[in-house]
N, CA and C atoms as an extended XYZ file, in Angstrom:
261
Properties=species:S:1:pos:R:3:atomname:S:1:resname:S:1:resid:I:1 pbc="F F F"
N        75.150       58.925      113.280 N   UNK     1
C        75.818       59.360      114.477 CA  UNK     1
C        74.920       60.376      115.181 C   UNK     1
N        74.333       59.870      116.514 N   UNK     2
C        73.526       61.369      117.131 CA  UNK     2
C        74.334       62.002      117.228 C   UNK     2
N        73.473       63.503      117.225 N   UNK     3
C        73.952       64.359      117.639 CA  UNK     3
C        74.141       65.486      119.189 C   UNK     3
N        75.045       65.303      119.990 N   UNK     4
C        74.638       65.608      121.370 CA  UNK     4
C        74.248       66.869      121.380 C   UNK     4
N        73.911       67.674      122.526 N   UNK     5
C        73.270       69.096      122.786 CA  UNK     5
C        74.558       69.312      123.465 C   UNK     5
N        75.231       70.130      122.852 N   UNK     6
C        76.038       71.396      123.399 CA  UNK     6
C        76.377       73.059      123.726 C   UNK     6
N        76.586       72.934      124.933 N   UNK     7
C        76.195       74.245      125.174 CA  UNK     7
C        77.175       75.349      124.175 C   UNK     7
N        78.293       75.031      123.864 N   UNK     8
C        79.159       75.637      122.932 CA  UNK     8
C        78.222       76.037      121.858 C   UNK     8
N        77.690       75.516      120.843 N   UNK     9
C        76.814       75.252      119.753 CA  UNK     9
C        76.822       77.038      119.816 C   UNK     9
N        76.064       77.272      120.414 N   UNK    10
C        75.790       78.936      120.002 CA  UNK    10
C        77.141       80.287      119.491 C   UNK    10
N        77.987       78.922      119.930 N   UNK    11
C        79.630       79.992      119.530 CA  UNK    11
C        79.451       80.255      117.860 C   UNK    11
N        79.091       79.200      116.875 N   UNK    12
C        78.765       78.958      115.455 CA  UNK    12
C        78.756       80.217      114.751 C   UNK    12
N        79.362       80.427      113.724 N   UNK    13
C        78.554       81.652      112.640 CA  UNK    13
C        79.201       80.940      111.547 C   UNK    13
N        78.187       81.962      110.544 N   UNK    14
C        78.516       81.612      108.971 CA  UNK    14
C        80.420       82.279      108.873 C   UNK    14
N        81.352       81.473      108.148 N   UNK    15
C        82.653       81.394      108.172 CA  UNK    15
C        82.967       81.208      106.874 C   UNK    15
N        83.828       82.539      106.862 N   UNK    16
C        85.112       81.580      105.485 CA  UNK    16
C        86.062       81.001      105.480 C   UNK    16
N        86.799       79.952      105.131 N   UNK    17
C        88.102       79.787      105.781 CA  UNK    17
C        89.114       81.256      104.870 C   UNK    17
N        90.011       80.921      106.401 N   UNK    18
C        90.731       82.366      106.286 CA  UNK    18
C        92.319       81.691      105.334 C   UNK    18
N        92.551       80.284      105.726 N   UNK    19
C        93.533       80.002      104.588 CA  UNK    19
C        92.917       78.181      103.821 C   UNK    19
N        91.959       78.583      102.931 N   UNK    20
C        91.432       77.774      102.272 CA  UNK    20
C        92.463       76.571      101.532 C   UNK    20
N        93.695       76.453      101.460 N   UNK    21
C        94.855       75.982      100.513 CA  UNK    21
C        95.341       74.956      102.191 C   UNK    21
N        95.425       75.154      103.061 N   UNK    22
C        95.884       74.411      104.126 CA  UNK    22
C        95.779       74.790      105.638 C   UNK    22
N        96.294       74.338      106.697 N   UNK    23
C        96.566       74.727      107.939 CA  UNK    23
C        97.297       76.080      108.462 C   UNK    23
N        96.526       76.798      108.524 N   UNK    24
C        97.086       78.649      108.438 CA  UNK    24
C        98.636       78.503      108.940 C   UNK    24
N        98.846       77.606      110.741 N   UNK    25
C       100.450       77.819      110.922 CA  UNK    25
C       101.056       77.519      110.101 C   UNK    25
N       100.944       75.922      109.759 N   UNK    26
C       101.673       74.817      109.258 CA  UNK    26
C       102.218       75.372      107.672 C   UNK    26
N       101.146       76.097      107.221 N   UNK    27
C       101.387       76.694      105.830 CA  UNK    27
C       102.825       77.965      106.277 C   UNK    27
N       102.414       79.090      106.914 N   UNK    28
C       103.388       79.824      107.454 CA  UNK    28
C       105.308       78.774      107.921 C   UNK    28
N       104.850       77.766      108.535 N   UNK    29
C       106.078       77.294      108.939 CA  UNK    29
C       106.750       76.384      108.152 C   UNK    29
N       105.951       75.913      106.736 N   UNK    30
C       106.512       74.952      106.073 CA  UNK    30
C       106.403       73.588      106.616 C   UNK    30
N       105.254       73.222      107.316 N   UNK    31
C       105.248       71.219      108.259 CA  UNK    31
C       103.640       70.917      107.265 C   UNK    31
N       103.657       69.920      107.751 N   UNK    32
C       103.176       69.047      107.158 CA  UNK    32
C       101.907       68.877      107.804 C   UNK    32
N       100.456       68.175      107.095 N   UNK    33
C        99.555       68.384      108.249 CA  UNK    33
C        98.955       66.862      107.418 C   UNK    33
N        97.962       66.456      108.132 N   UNK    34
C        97.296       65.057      108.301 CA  UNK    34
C        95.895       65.740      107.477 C   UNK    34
N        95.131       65.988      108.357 N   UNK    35
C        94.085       65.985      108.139 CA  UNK    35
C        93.431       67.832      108.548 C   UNK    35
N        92.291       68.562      107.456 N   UNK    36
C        92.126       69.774      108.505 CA  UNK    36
C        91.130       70.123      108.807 C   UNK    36
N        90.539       71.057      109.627 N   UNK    37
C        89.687       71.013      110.733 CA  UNK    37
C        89.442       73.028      110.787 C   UNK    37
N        88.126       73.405      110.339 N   UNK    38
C        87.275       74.563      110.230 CA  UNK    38
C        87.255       75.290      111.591 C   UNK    38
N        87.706       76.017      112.190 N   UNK    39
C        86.582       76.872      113.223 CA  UNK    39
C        85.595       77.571      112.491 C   UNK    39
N        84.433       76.995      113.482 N   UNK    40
C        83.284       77.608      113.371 CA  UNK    40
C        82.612       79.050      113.496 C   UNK    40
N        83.871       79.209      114.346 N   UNK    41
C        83.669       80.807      114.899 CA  UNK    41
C        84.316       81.554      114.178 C   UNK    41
N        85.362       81.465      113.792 N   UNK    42
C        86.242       82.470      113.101 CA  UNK    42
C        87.044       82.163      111.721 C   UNK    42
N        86.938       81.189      111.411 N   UNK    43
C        87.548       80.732      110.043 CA  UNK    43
C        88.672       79.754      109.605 C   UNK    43
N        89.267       79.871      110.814 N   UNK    44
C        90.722       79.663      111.289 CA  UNK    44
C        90.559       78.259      110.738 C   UNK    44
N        91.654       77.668      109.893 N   UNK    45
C        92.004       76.578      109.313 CA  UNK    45
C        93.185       75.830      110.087 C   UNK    45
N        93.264       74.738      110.623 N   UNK    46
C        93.956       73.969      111.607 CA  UNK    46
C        94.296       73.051      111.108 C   UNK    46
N        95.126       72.101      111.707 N   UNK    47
C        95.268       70.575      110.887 CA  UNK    47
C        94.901       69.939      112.645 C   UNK    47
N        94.597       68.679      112.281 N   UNK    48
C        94.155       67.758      113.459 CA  UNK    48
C        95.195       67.122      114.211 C   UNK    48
N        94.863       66.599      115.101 N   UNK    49
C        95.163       65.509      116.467 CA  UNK    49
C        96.005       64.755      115.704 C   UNK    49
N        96.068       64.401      114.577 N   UNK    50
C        96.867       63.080      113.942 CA  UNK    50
C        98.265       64.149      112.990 C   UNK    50
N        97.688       65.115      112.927 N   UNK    51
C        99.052       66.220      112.099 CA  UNK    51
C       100.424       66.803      114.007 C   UNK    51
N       101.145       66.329      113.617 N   UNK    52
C       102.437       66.765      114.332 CA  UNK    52
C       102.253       67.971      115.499 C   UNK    52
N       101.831       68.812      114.693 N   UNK    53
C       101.592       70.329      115.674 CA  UNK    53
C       100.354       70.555      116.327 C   UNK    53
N        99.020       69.708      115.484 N   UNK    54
C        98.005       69.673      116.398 CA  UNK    54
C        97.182       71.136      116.538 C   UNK    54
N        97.492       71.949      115.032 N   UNK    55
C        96.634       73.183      115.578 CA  UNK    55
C        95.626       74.169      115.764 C   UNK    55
N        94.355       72.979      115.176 N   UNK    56
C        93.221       73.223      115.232 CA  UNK    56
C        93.054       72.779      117.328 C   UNK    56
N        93.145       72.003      117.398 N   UNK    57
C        92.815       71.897      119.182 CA  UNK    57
C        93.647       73.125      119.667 C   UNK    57
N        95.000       73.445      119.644 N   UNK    58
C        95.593       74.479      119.673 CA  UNK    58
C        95.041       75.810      119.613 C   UNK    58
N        94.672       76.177      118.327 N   UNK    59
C        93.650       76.826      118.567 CA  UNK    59
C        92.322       77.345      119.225 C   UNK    59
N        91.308       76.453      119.144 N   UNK    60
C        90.594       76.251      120.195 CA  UNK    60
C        90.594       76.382      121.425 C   UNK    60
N        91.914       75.770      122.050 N   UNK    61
C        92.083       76.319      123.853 CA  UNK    61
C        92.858       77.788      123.601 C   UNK    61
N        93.523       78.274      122.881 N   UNK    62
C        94.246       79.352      123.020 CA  UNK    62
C        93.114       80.648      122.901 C   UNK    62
N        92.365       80.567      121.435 N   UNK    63
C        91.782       81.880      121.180 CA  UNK    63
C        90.176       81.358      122.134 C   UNK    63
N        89.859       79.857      122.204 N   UNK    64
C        88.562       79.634      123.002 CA  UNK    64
C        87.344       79.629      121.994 C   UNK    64
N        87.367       79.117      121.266 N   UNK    65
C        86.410       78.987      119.764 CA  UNK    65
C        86.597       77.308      119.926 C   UNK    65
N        85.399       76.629      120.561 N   UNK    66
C        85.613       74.836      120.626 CA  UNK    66
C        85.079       74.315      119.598 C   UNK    66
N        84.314       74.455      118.525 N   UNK    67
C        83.501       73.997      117.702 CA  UNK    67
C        84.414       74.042      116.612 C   UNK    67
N        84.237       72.827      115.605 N   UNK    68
C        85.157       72.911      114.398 CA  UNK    68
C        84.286       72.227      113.469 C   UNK    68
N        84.599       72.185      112.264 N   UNK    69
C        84.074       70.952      111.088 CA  UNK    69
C        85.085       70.225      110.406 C   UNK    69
N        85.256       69.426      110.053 N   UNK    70
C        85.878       68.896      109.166 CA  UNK    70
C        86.441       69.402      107.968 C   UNK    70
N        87.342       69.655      107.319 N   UNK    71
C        87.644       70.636      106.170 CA  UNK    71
C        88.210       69.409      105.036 C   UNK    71
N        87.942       68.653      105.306 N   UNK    72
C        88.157       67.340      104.435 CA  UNK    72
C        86.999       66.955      103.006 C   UNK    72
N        87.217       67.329      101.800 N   UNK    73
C        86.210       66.422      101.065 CA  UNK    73
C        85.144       65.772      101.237 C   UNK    73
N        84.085       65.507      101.525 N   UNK    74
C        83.095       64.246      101.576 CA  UNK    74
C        82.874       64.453      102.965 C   UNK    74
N        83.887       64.394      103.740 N   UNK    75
C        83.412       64.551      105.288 CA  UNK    75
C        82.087       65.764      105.712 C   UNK    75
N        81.029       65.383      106.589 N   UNK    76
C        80.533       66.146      107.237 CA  UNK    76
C        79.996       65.716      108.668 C   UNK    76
N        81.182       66.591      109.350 N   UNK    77
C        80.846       66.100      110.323 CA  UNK    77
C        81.354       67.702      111.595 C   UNK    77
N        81.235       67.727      112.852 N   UNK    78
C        81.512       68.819      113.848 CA  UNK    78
C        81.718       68.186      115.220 C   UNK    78
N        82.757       68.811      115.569 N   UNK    79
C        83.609       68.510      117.045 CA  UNK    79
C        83.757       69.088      117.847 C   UNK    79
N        83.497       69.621      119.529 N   UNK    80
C        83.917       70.489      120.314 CA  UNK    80
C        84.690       69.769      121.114 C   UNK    80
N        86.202       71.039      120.864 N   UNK    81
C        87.665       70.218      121.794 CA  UNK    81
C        86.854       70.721      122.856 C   UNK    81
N        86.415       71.258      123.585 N   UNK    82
C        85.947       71.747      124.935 CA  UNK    82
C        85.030       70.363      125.692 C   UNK    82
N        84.218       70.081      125.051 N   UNK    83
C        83.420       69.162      125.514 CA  UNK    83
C        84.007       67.250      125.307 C   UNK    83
N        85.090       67.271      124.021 N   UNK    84
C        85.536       66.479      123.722 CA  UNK    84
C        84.097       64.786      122.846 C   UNK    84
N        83.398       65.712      122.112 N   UNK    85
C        81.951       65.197      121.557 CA  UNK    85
C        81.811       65.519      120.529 C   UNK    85
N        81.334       64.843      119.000 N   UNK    86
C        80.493       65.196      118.179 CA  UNK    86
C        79.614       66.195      118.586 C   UNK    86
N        79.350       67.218      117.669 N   UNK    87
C        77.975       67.970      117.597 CA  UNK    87
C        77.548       68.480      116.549 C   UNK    87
């Protein structure tokens, strides 16, 4: 899969996830999540586009951190909701 040039890219730092066990809301509210999804910028653990609440993109437009990774097993891969692209 290329990889495109995004201007976001420089948002990136080294990250821990801040709730390593699941989706920081979804865990707080008791729902259910699909799949989850890293910010790059700040740690923040989300669940994806296919989980109900949606709050890794959520994230992203609210606090403005577009870059994510995959928080899935085996997966490696990175997404900016801003640009709506692999990177």
């Amino acid at each position: 899969m290329p990889v495109a040039l995004d201007p976001h890219l420089e948002q990136i730092r080294t990250v821990e996830p801040r709730t390593p066990t699941g989706c920081e809301e979804c865990l707080r509210m008791g729902s259910p999540w699909v799949h989850l999804r890293l910010c790059l910028t700040c740690g923040h653990v989300g669940c994806c586009d296919s989980s109900p609440l949606k709050h890794a993109r959520a994230h992203a437009h609210h606090i403005g951190h577009p870059i994510v990774a995959s928080y899935e097993p085996g997966e490696d891969w990175r997404w900016c909701y801003f640009d709506e692209q692999f990177v």
